[in-house]
Amino acid sequence: ILNMRYTSIDIAKNYSLEGRNKLKKDFEDGIKSTSFCIVTTGSYARDEASEASDLDCFVITKDEIDENYFLTEAGSISPTPEFKKLMNEIVNRHVSKEAGDTGTFGLDAVVKLAELITNIGGIEDSNIQFTRRMLFLLEGKCLYNEELFNHFRRKLIEEYIKPTVSDCQLSRFLLNDIIRFYRTMTTDFEHKVSEKGKSWGVRNIKLTFSRKLLYFGGVITVAETAQKTREIKIEETIKLLNMSPLERIEHIARYRVDKVFNLYDYFLEKISDNNTRTELDSATVEASSENNPLIFRELKNESKHFSWALASLLEQTYDKTHPIHHALIL
Protein backbone atom coordinates (compact mmCIF):
# COMPACT_ATOMS: atom_id res chain seq x y z
CA ILE A 1 0.00 0.00 0.00
CA LEU A 2 2.60 2.56 1.08
CA ASN A 3 4.71 4.33 -1.52
CA MET A 4 8.36 3.25 -1.63
CA ARG A 5 9.42 6.92 -1.60
CA TYR A 6 8.85 6.93 2.15
CA THR A 7 11.97 4.98 3.05
CA SER A 8 11.73 5.06 6.85
CA ILE A 9 8.00 4.21 6.80
CA ASP A 10 8.72 1.23 4.56
CA ILE A 11 11.65 0.00 6.69
CA ALA A 12 9.59 0.30 9.89
CA LYS A 13 6.62 -1.50 8.34
CA ASN A 14 8.75 -4.45 7.22
CA TYR A 15 10.52 -4.63 10.60
CA SER A 16 7.20 -4.57 12.46
CA LEU A 17 5.55 -7.17 10.26
CA GLU A 18 8.52 -9.52 10.50
CA GLY A 19 8.62 -9.14 14.28
CA ARG A 20 4.87 -9.69 14.72
CA ASN A 21 4.92 -12.76 12.48
CA LYS A 22 7.74 -14.35 14.50
CA LEU A 23 5.94 -13.63 17.77
CA LYS A 24 2.64 -14.95 16.41
CA LYS A 25 4.21 -18.20 15.23
CA ASP A 26 5.87 -18.85 18.58
CA PHE A 27 2.74 -17.96 20.56
CA GLU A 28 0.58 -20.18 18.33
CA ASP A 29 3.08 -23.05 18.71
CA GLY A 30 3.39 -22.66 22.48
CA ILE A 31 -0.18 -21.91 23.64
CA LYS A 32 -3.15 -24.27 23.49
CA SER A 33 -6.18 -22.27 24.63
CA THR A 34 -9.16 -20.66 22.90
CA SER A 35 -10.24 -18.52 25.86
CA PHE A 36 -7.94 -15.51 25.39
CA CYS A 37 -6.04 -13.48 22.84
CA ILE A 38 -2.77 -11.54 23.06
CA VAL A 39 -2.84 -7.97 21.75
CA THR A 40 0.07 -5.73 20.86
CA THR A 41 -0.20 -1.96 20.72
CA GLY A 42 2.42 0.77 20.28
CA SER A 43 5.02 0.89 17.53
CA TYR A 44 4.85 -2.82 16.67
CA ALA A 45 1.09 -2.53 16.14
CA ARG A 46 1.31 0.71 14.13
CA ASP A 47 4.00 -0.73 11.79
CA GLU A 48 6.52 1.78 13.16
CA ALA A 49 8.91 -0.45 15.14
CA SER A 50 12.70 -0.49 15.06
CA GLU A 51 15.46 -1.99 17.20
CA ALA A 52 14.85 0.92 19.58
CA SER A 53 11.26 -0.25 20.21
CA ASP A 54 9.93 -2.29 23.10
CA LEU A 55 6.80 -4.43 22.88
CA ASP A 56 3.56 -3.18 24.39
CA CYS A 57 1.16 -6.07 24.85
CA PHE A 58 -1.63 -7.35 27.07
CA VAL A 59 -4.05 -10.26 27.28
CA ILE A 60 -7.81 -10.05 26.82
CA THR A 61 -9.67 -13.07 28.15
CA LYS A 62 -13.20 -14.39 28.19
CA ASP A 63 -15.02 -14.24 31.53
CA GLU A 64 -14.30 -17.96 32.01
CA ILE A 65 -10.63 -17.97 32.99
CA ASP A 66 -8.45 -20.80 31.67
CA GLU A 67 -6.82 -22.04 34.88
CA ASN A 68 -4.03 -23.69 32.90
CA TYR A 69 -2.73 -20.21 32.07
CA PHE A 70 -4.03 -17.78 34.71
CA LEU A 71 -4.35 -17.38 38.45
CA THR A 72 -7.17 -15.43 40.06
CA GLU A 73 -6.58 -13.87 43.45
CA ALA A 74 -8.51 -11.08 45.20
CA GLY A 75 -10.28 -10.26 41.94
CA SER A 76 -7.08 -9.76 39.94
CA ILE A 77 -5.86 -12.06 37.19
CA SER A 78 -2.23 -12.91 36.51
CA PRO A 79 -0.45 -15.46 34.33
CA THR A 80 0.77 -18.65 35.97
CA PRO A 81 4.56 -18.76 36.49
CA GLU A 82 4.82 -21.28 33.66
CA PHE A 83 2.85 -19.10 31.24
CA LYS A 84 4.75 -15.97 32.19
CA LYS A 85 8.04 -17.82 31.64
CA LEU A 86 6.85 -18.92 28.19
CA MET A 87 5.79 -15.38 27.23
CA ASN A 88 9.08 -13.93 28.48
CA GLU A 89 11.09 -16.44 26.48
CA ILE A 90 9.15 -15.72 23.29
CA VAL A 91 9.26 -11.93 23.61
CA ASN A 92 12.96 -11.86 24.58
CA ARG A 93 13.74 -14.06 21.59
CA HIS A 94 12.44 -11.47 19.13
CA VAL A 95 12.42 -8.07 20.89
CA SER A 96 15.73 -6.74 22.16
CA LYS A 97 14.48 -3.78 24.20
CA GLU A 98 12.82 -4.45 27.55
CA ALA A 99 9.27 -3.20 28.10
CA GLY A 100 8.58 -0.13 30.23
CA ASP A 101 7.01 -0.08 33.67
CA THR A 102 3.67 1.65 33.05
CA GLY A 103 1.58 -1.22 34.46
CA THR A 104 -0.90 -0.74 31.60
CA PHE A 105 0.96 -3.14 29.31
CA GLY A 106 3.37 -6.02 29.78
CA LEU A 107 3.43 -9.75 30.29
CA ASP A 108 1.47 -9.45 33.56
CA ALA A 109 -1.33 -7.33 32.07
CA VAL A 110 -4.58 -9.35 31.80
CA VAL A 111 -8.09 -7.95 31.40
CA LYS A 112 -11.50 -9.53 30.92
CA LEU A 113 -13.49 -8.40 27.89
CA ALA A 114 -16.34 -7.37 30.20
CA GLU A 115 -14.03 -4.87 31.88
CA LEU A 116 -13.34 -3.21 28.53
CA ILE A 117 -16.91 -2.99 27.25
CA THR A 118 -18.73 -1.90 30.41
CA ASN A 119 -18.60 1.34 32.44
CA ILE A 120 -17.43 3.26 29.37
CA GLY A 121 -17.11 6.84 30.61
CA GLY A 122 -18.36 5.88 34.08
CA ILE A 123 -16.78 6.33 37.48
CA GLU A 124 -15.19 2.85 37.28
CA ASP A 125 -13.64 3.54 33.87
CA SER A 126 -10.06 3.67 35.12
CA ASN A 127 -7.30 5.36 33.17
CA ILE A 128 -5.62 1.99 32.64
CA GLN A 129 -8.74 0.32 31.23
CA PHE A 130 -9.55 3.38 29.12
CA THR A 131 -6.04 3.33 27.63
CA ARG A 132 -6.16 -0.40 26.92
CA ARG A 133 -9.60 -0.10 25.34
CA MET A 134 -8.72 2.78 23.04
CA LEU A 135 -5.36 1.41 21.95
CA PHE A 136 -6.91 -2.01 21.32
CA LEU A 137 -9.41 -0.26 19.03
CA LEU A 138 -7.25 2.36 17.35
CA GLU A 139 -3.99 0.51 16.77
CA GLY A 140 -4.17 -3.01 18.23
CA LYS A 141 -2.85 -6.03 16.34
CA CYS A 142 -3.22 -9.68 17.28
CA LEU A 143 -0.29 -11.83 18.42
CA TYR A 144 -2.36 -14.85 19.42
CA ASN A 145 -5.89 -16.12 18.59
CA GLU A 146 -6.99 -13.92 15.69
CA GLU A 147 -10.54 -15.27 15.74
CA LEU A 148 -11.12 -14.19 19.34
CA PHE A 149 -9.30 -10.89 18.77
CA ASN A 150 -11.71 -10.05 15.92
CA HIS A 151 -14.72 -11.14 18.00
CA PHE A 152 -13.64 -8.93 20.92
CA ARG A 153 -13.03 -5.92 18.67
CA ARG A 154 -16.45 -6.30 17.06
CA LYS A 155 -18.13 -6.54 20.47
CA LEU A 156 -16.44 -3.32 21.55
CA ILE A 157 -17.33 -1.46 18.36
CA GLU A 158 -20.94 -2.59 18.76
CA GLU A 159 -20.91 -0.97 22.21
CA TYR A 160 -19.77 2.30 20.70
CA ILE A 161 -22.10 2.25 17.69
CA LYS A 162 -25.46 1.71 19.38
CA PRO A 163 -28.65 0.45 17.69
CA THR A 164 -30.10 3.93 18.34
CA VAL A 165 -27.63 5.69 16.02
CA SER A 166 -29.40 7.09 12.95
CA ASP A 167 -28.15 6.76 9.39
CA CYS A 168 -27.37 10.47 9.13
CA GLN A 169 -25.38 10.61 12.39
CA LEU A 170 -21.69 10.27 13.01
CA SER A 171 -20.69 7.59 15.52
CA ARG A 172 -20.55 10.35 18.15
CA PHE A 173 -20.06 8.06 21.15
CA LEU A 174 -16.92 6.61 19.55
CA LEU A 175 -15.71 10.03 18.37
CA ASN A 176 -16.13 11.55 21.82
CA ASP A 177 -14.01 8.81 23.40
CA ILE A 178 -11.32 9.24 20.72
CA ILE A 179 -11.20 12.96 21.53
CA ARG A 180 -11.22 12.21 25.27
CA PHE A 181 -8.38 9.73 24.83
CA TYR A 182 -6.18 12.15 22.91
CA ARG A 183 -6.71 14.86 25.49
CA THR A 184 -6.04 12.32 28.26
CA MET A 185 -2.71 11.41 26.62
CA THR A 186 -1.65 15.06 26.56
CA THR A 187 -2.61 15.51 30.22
CA ASP A 188 -0.96 12.22 31.19
CA PHE A 189 2.24 13.46 29.56
CA GLU A 190 2.30 16.47 31.90
CA HIS A 191 1.71 14.21 34.90
CA LYS A 192 4.51 11.80 33.98
CA VAL A 193 6.97 14.61 33.46
CA SER A 194 6.11 17.01 36.28
CA GLU A 195 4.87 14.59 38.96
CA LYS A 196 6.86 11.43 38.26
CA GLY A 197 10.02 12.97 36.81
CA LYS A 198 9.95 10.82 33.66
CA SER A 199 12.26 11.68 30.77
CA TRP A 200 10.80 14.39 28.58
CA GLY A 201 12.29 14.65 25.10
CA VAL A 202 11.25 11.42 23.36
CA ARG A 203 7.82 11.49 25.03
CA ASN A 204 7.25 15.06 23.88
CA ILE A 205 8.17 14.32 20.27
CA LYS A 206 6.03 11.16 20.21
CA LEU A 207 3.11 13.17 21.55
CA THR A 208 3.38 15.61 18.66
CA PHE A 209 3.78 12.94 15.97
CA SER A 210 2.65 9.36 16.69
CA ARG A 211 -0.04 10.22 19.28
CA LYS A 212 -1.42 12.91 16.99
CA LEU A 213 -1.42 10.52 14.02
CA LEU A 214 -3.33 7.95 16.09
CA TYR A 215 -5.93 10.57 17.01
CA PHE A 216 -6.29 11.73 13.41
CA GLY A 217 -6.63 8.13 12.20
CA GLY A 218 -9.51 7.66 14.65
CA VAL A 219 -11.24 10.90 13.64
CA ILE A 220 -11.27 10.08 9.92
CA THR A 221 -12.52 6.55 10.67
CA VAL A 222 -15.61 8.10 12.24
CA ALA A 223 -15.89 10.67 9.44
CA GLU A 224 -15.89 7.94 6.77
CA THR A 225 -18.94 6.21 8.24
CA ALA A 226 -21.26 9.25 8.24
CA GLN A 227 -24.52 8.93 6.28
CA LYS A 228 -24.50 5.13 6.56
CA THR A 229 -26.65 2.57 8.34
CA ARG A 230 -25.52 1.18 11.67
CA GLU A 231 -24.60 -2.15 10.07
CA ILE A 232 -22.41 -0.45 7.47
CA LYS A 233 -20.94 1.88 10.11
CA ILE A 234 -19.85 -1.18 12.11
CA GLU A 235 -18.42 -3.09 9.14
CA GLU A 236 -16.53 -0.11 7.75
CA THR A 237 -15.21 0.85 11.18
CA ILE A 238 -13.86 -2.69 11.65
CA LYS A 239 -12.30 -2.66 8.18
CA LEU A 240 -10.57 0.68 8.78
CA LEU A 241 -9.39 -0.13 12.30
CA ASN A 242 -7.80 -3.35 11.01
CA MET A 243 -5.41 -1.08 9.06
CA SER A 244 -2.51 0.77 10.64
CA PRO A 245 -3.15 4.51 11.10
CA LEU A 246 -0.91 5.31 8.11
CA GLU A 247 -2.64 2.74 5.89
CA ARG A 248 -6.01 4.10 7.01
CA ILE A 249 -5.08 7.66 6.12
CA GLU A 250 -3.73 6.65 2.72
CA HIS A 251 -6.80 4.49 2.02
CA ILE A 252 -9.13 7.42 2.75
CA ALA A 253 -7.17 10.45 1.53
CA ARG A 254 -5.15 8.75 -1.23
CA TYR A 255 -3.14 11.21 -3.36
CA ARG A 256 -3.40 14.02 -0.79
CA VAL A 257 -1.15 12.35 1.81
CA ASP A 258 2.29 13.35 0.51
CA LYS A 259 2.98 16.22 2.92
CA VAL A 260 1.80 14.21 5.95
CA PHE A 261 3.78 11.13 4.94
CA ASN A 262 7.00 13.04 4.20
CA LEU A 263 6.94 14.63 7.65
CA TYR A 264 6.11 11.34 9.35
CA ASP A 265 8.87 9.59 7.42
CA TYR A 266 11.31 12.16 8.82
CA PHE A 267 10.00 11.55 12.36
CA LEU A 268 10.41 7.76 12.04
CA GLU A 269 13.93 8.14 10.64
CA LYS A 270 14.98 10.15 13.70
CA ILE A 271 13.05 8.30 16.42
CA SER A 272 14.36 4.89 15.32
CA ASP A 273 17.97 5.94 15.96
CA ASN A 274 19.21 5.22 19.49
CA ASN A 275 21.73 8.06 19.45
CA THR A 276 19.03 10.52 18.46
CA ARG A 277 16.75 9.23 21.22
CA THR A 278 19.52 9.72 23.78
CA GLU A 279 20.04 13.26 22.54
CA LEU A 280 16.30 13.95 22.64
CA ASP A 281 16.10 12.78 26.24
CA SER A 282 18.70 15.34 27.23
CA ALA A 283 16.09 18.01 26.43
CA THR A 284 14.37 19.46 29.48
CA VAL A 285 11.14 21.33 29.96
CA GLU A 286 12.94 23.95 32.04
CA ALA A 287 15.49 24.83 29.35
CA SER A 288 14.86 27.72 26.99
CA SER A 289 14.39 26.65 23.39
CA GLU A 290 17.91 27.53 22.22
CA ASN A 291 19.45 25.52 25.07
CA ASN A 292 17.78 22.25 24.11
CA PRO A 293 19.47 19.92 21.56
CA LEU A 294 19.30 20.95 17.92
CA ILE A 295 17.52 17.72 16.88
CA PHE A 296 14.82 18.34 19.48
CA ARG A 297 14.26 21.86 18.17
CA GLU A 298 14.17 20.60 14.58
CA LEU A 299 11.62 17.89 15.39
CA LYS A 300 9.46 20.32 17.38
CA ASN A 301 9.43 22.68 14.41
CA GLU A 302 8.54 19.87 12.00
CA SER A 303 5.78 18.71 14.36
CA LYS A 304 4.04 22.07 13.90
CA HIS A 305 4.13 21.56 10.14
CA PHE A 306 2.79 18.04 10.73
CA SER A 307 -0.20 19.44 12.65
CA TRP A 308 -0.90 21.94 9.89
CA ALA A 309 -0.63 19.18 7.26
CA LEU A 310 -3.15 17.01 9.13
CA ALA A 311 -5.57 19.92 9.51
CA SER A 312 -5.24 20.69 5.80
CA LEU A 313 -5.75 17.02 4.90
CA LEU A 314 -9.00 16.92 6.91
CA GLU A 315 -10.30 20.00 5.08
CA GLN A 316 -9.33 18.61 1.67
CA THR A 317 -10.85 15.19 2.33
CA TYR A 318 -14.18 16.37 3.78
CA ASP A 319 -15.89 19.50 2.47
CA LYS A 320 -17.08 22.16 4.89
CA THR A 321 -20.62 20.71 5.05
CA HIS A 322 -19.39 17.38 6.43
CA PRO A 323 -20.54 16.86 10.05
CA ILE A 324 -17.03 15.93 11.27
CA HIS A 325 -15.97 19.60 11.32
CA HIS A 326 -18.87 20.65 13.51
CA ALA A 327 -18.46 17.59 15.75
CA LEU A 328 -14.81 18.38 16.50
CA ILE A 329 -15.79 21.81 17.83
CA LEU A 330 -19.19 21.23 19.48
PDB file of N, CA and C in Angstrom, residues 140-177:
ATOM      1  N   GLY A 140      -4.501  -1.658  17.801  1.00  0.00           N
ATOM      2  CA  GLY A 140      -4.171  -3.011  18.227  1.00  0.00           C
ATOM      3  C   GLY A 140      -4.002  -4.001  17.083  1.00  0.00           C
ATOM      4  N   LYS A 141      -3.034  -4.905  17.253  1.00  0.00           N
ATOM      5  CA  LYS A 141      -2.847  -6.030  16.337  1.00  0.00           C
ATOM      6  C   LYS A 141      -2.775  -7.306  17.175  1.00  0.00           C
ATOM      7  N   CYS A 142      -3.148  -8.413  16.559  1.00  0.00           N
ATOM      8  CA  CYS A 142      -3.222  -9.683  17.280  1.00  0.00           C
ATOM      9  C   CYS A 142      -1.888 -10.435  17.213  1.00  0.00           C
ATOM     10  N   LEU A 143      -1.459 -10.956  18.367  1.00  0.00           N
ATOM     11  CA  LEU A 143      -0.286 -11.829  18.422  1.00  0.00           C
ATOM     12  C   LEU A 143      -0.664 -13.280  18.693  1.00  0.00           C
ATOM     13  N   TYR A 144      -1.900 -13.488  19.184  1.00  0.00           N
ATOM     14  CA  TYR A 144      -2.363 -14.855  19.425  1.00  0.00           C
ATOM     15  C   TYR A 144      -3.891 -14.883  19.394  1.00  0.00           C
ATOM     16  N   ASN A 145      -4.445 -15.858  18.661  1.00  0.00           N
ATOM     17  CA  ASN A 145      -5.889 -16.121  18.589  1.00  0.00           C
ATOM     18  C   ASN A 145      -6.647 -15.003  17.855  1.00  0.00           C
ATOM     19  N   GLU A 146      -6.393 -14.952  16.558  1.00  0.00           N
ATOM     20  CA  GLU A 146      -6.986 -13.922  15.685  1.00  0.00           C
ATOM     21  C   GLU A 146      -8.510 -13.958  15.712  1.00  0.00           C
ATOM     22  N   GLU A 147      -9.073 -15.145  15.749  1.00  0.00           N
ATOM     23  CA  GLU A 147     -10.539 -15.266  15.740  1.00  0.00           C
ATOM     24  C   GLU A 147     -11.150 -14.579  16.953  1.00  0.00           C
ATOM     25  N   LEU A 148     -10.586 -14.805  18.120  1.00  0.00           N
ATOM     26  CA  LEU A 148     -11.120 -14.192  19.335  1.00  0.00           C
ATOM     27  C   LEU A 148     -10.819 -12.689  19.363  1.00  0.00           C
ATOM     28  N   PHE A 149      -9.656 -12.305  18.885  1.00  0.00           N
ATOM     29  CA  PHE A 149      -9.305 -10.889  18.774  1.00  0.00           C
ATOM     30  C   PHE A 149     -10.364 -10.150  17.951  1.00  0.00           C
ATOM     31  N   ASN A 150     -10.717 -10.693  16.792  1.00  0.00           N
ATOM     32  CA  ASN A 150     -11.712 -10.051  15.922  1.00  0.00           C
ATOM     33  C   ASN A 150     -13.090 -10.018  16.578  1.00  0.00           C
ATOM     34  N   HIS A 151     -13.433 -11.089  17.285  1.00  0.00           N
ATOM     35  CA  HIS A 151     -14.720 -11.140  17.998  1.00  0.00           C
ATOM     36  C   HIS A 151     -14.769 -10.063  19.084  1.00  0.00           C
ATOM     37  N   PHE A 152     -13.697  -9.932  19.848  1.00  0.00           N
ATOM     38  CA  PHE A 152     -13.642  -8.931  20.921  1.00  0.00           C
ATOM     39  C   PHE A 152     -13.720  -7.512  20.352  1.00  0.00           C
ATOM     40  N   ARG A 153     -13.011  -7.270  19.253  1.00  0.00           N
ATOM     41  CA  ARG A 153     -13.031  -5.922  18.667  1.00  0.00           C
ATOM     42  C   ARG A 153     -14.429  -5.573  18.161  1.00  0.00           C
ATOM     43  N   ARG A 154     -15.086  -6.538  17.537  1.00  0.00           N
ATOM     44  CA  ARG A 154     -16.452  -6.300  17.057  1.00  0.00           C
ATOM     45  C   ARG A 154     -17.389  -6.002  18.223  1.00  0.00           C
ATOM     46  N   LYS A 155     -17.272  -6.770  19.298  1.00  0.00           N
ATOM     47  CA  LYS A 155     -18.132  -6.540  20.470  1.00  0.00           C
ATOM     48  C   LYS A 155     -17.944  -5.130  21.009  1.00  0.00           C
ATOM     49  N   LEU A 156     -16.717  -4.657  21.038  1.00  0.00           N
ATOM     50  CA  LEU A 156     -16.436  -3.316  21.552  1.00  0.00           C
ATOM     51  C   LEU A 156     -16.986  -2.251  20.612  1.00  0.00           C
ATOM     52  N   ILE A 157     -16.804  -2.433  19.323  1.00  0.00           N
ATOM     53  CA  ILE A 157     -17.331  -1.461  18.356  1.00  0.00           C
ATOM     54  C   ILE A 157     -18.853  -1.412  18.417  1.00  0.00           C
ATOM     55  N   GLU A 158     -19.479  -2.565  18.634  1.00  0.00           N
ATOM     56  CA  GLU A 158     -20.939  -2.588  18.757  1.00  0.00           C
ATOM     57  C   GLU A 158     -21.413  -1.837  20.001  1.00  0.00           C
ATOM     58  N   GLU A 159     -20.573  -1.777  21.028  1.00  0.00           N
ATOM     59  CA  GLU A 159     -20.909  -0.975  22.211  1.00  0.00           C
ATOM     60  C   GLU A 159     -20.849   0.518  21.896  1.00  0.00           C
ATOM     61  N   TYR A 160     -19.927   0.888  21.043  1.00  0.00           N
ATOM     62  CA  TYR A 160     -19.770   2.298  20.696  1.00  0.00           C
ATOM     63  C   TYR A 160     -20.786   2.758  19.641  1.00  0.00           C
ATOM     64  N   ILE A 161     -21.152   1.881  18.745  1.00  0.00           N
ATOM     65  CA  ILE A 161     -22.105   2.246  17.693  1.00  0.00           C
ATOM     66  C   ILE A 161     -23.430   1.578  18.037  1.00  0.00           C
ATOM     67  N   LYS A 162     -24.235   2.270  18.805  1.00  0.00           N
ATOM     68  CA  LYS A 162     -25.461   1.714  19.385  1.00  0.00           C
ATOM     69  C   LYS A 162     -26.550   1.515  18.322  1.00  0.00           C
ATOM     70  N   PRO A 163     -27.511   0.623  18.605  1.00  0.00           N
ATOM     71  CA  PRO A 163     -28.651   0.454  17.685  1.00  0.00           C
ATOM     72  C   PRO A 163     -29.459   1.743  17.495  1.00  0.00           C
ATOM     73  N   THR A 164     -29.326   2.678  18.426  1.00  0.00           N
ATOM     74  CA  THR A 164     -30.098   3.927  18.344  1.00  0.00           C
ATOM     75  C   THR A 164     -29.484   4.959  17.397  1.00  0.00           C
ATOM     76  N   VAL A 165     -28.262   4.710  16.904  1.00  0.00           N
ATOM     77  CA  VAL A 165     -27.634   5.691  16.023  1.00  0.00           C
ATOM     78  C   VAL A 165     -28.385   5.746  14.697  1.00  0.00           C
ATOM     79  N   SER A 166     -28.666   6.952  14.210  1.00  0.00           N
ATOM     80  CA  SER A 166     -29.399   7.086  12.951  1.00  0.00           C
ATOM     81  C   SER A 166     -28.426   7.071  11.777  1.00  0.00           C
ATOM     82  N   ASP A 167     -28.991   6.854  10.583  1.00  0.00           N
ATOM     83  CA  ASP A 167     -28.152   6.765   9.391  1.00  0.00           C
ATOM     84  C   ASP A 167     -27.390   8.063   9.131  1.00  0.00           C
ATOM     85  N   CYS A 168     -27.999   9.178   9.454  1.00  0.00           N
ATOM     86  CA  CYS A 168     -27.367  10.465   9.135  1.00  0.00           C
ATOM     87  C   CYS A 168     -26.324  10.877  10.167  1.00  0.00           C
ATOM     88  N   GLN A 169     -26.284  10.193  11.307  1.00  0.00           N
ATOM     89  CA  GLN A 169     -25.384  10.607  12.385  1.00  0.00           C
ATOM     90  C   GLN A 169     -23.966  10.063  12.225  1.00  0.00           C
ATOM     91  N   LEU A 170     -23.020  10.821  12.753  1.00  0.00           N
ATOM     92  CA  LEU A 170     -21.693  10.266  13.011  1.00  0.00           C
ATOM     93  C   LEU A 170     -21.784   9.294  14.188  1.00  0.00           C
ATOM     94  N   SER A 171     -20.790   8.440  14.321  1.00  0.00           N
ATOM     95  CA  SER A 171     -20.685   7.595  15.524  1.00  0.00           C
ATOM     96  C   SER A 171     -20.124   8.464  16.646  1.00  0.00           C
ATOM     97  N   ARG A 172     -20.983   9.309  17.207  1.00  0.00           N
ATOM     98  CA  ARG A 172     -20.552  10.346  18.153  1.00  0.00           C
ATOM     99  C   ARG A 172     -19.969   9.764  19.438  1.00  0.00           C
ATOM    100  N   PHE A 173     -20.552   8.680  19.918  1.00  0.00           N
ATOM    101  CA  PHE A 173     -20.056   8.055  21.145  1.00  0.00           C
ATOM    102  C   PHE A 173     -18.590   7.658  20.970  1.00  0.00           C
ATOM    103  N   LEU A 174     -18.294   7.015  19.843  1.00  0.00           N
ATOM    104  CA  LEU A 174     -16.920   6.615  19.548  1.00  0.00           C
ATOM    105  C   LEU A 174     -16.038   7.849  19.364  1.00  0.00           C
ATOM    106  N   LEU A 175     -16.499   8.830  18.608  1.00  0.00           N
ATOM    107  CA  LEU A 175     -15.714  10.031  18.372  1.00  0.00           C
ATOM    108  C   LEU A 175     -15.385  10.743  19.685  1.00  0.00           C
ATOM    109  N   ASN A 176     -16.365  10.848  20.556  1.00  0.00           N
ATOM    110  CA  ASN A 176     -16.135  11.545  21.821  1.00  0.00           C
ATOM    111  C   ASN A 176     -15.068  10.857  22.659  1.00  0.00           C
ATOM    112  N   ASP A 177     -15.040   9.512  22.630  1.00  0.00           N
ATOM    113  CA  ASP A 177     -14.011   8.807  23.404  1.00  0.00           C
ATOM    114  C   ASP A 177     -12.640   8.923  22.744  1.00  0.00           C
TER     115      ASP A 177
END
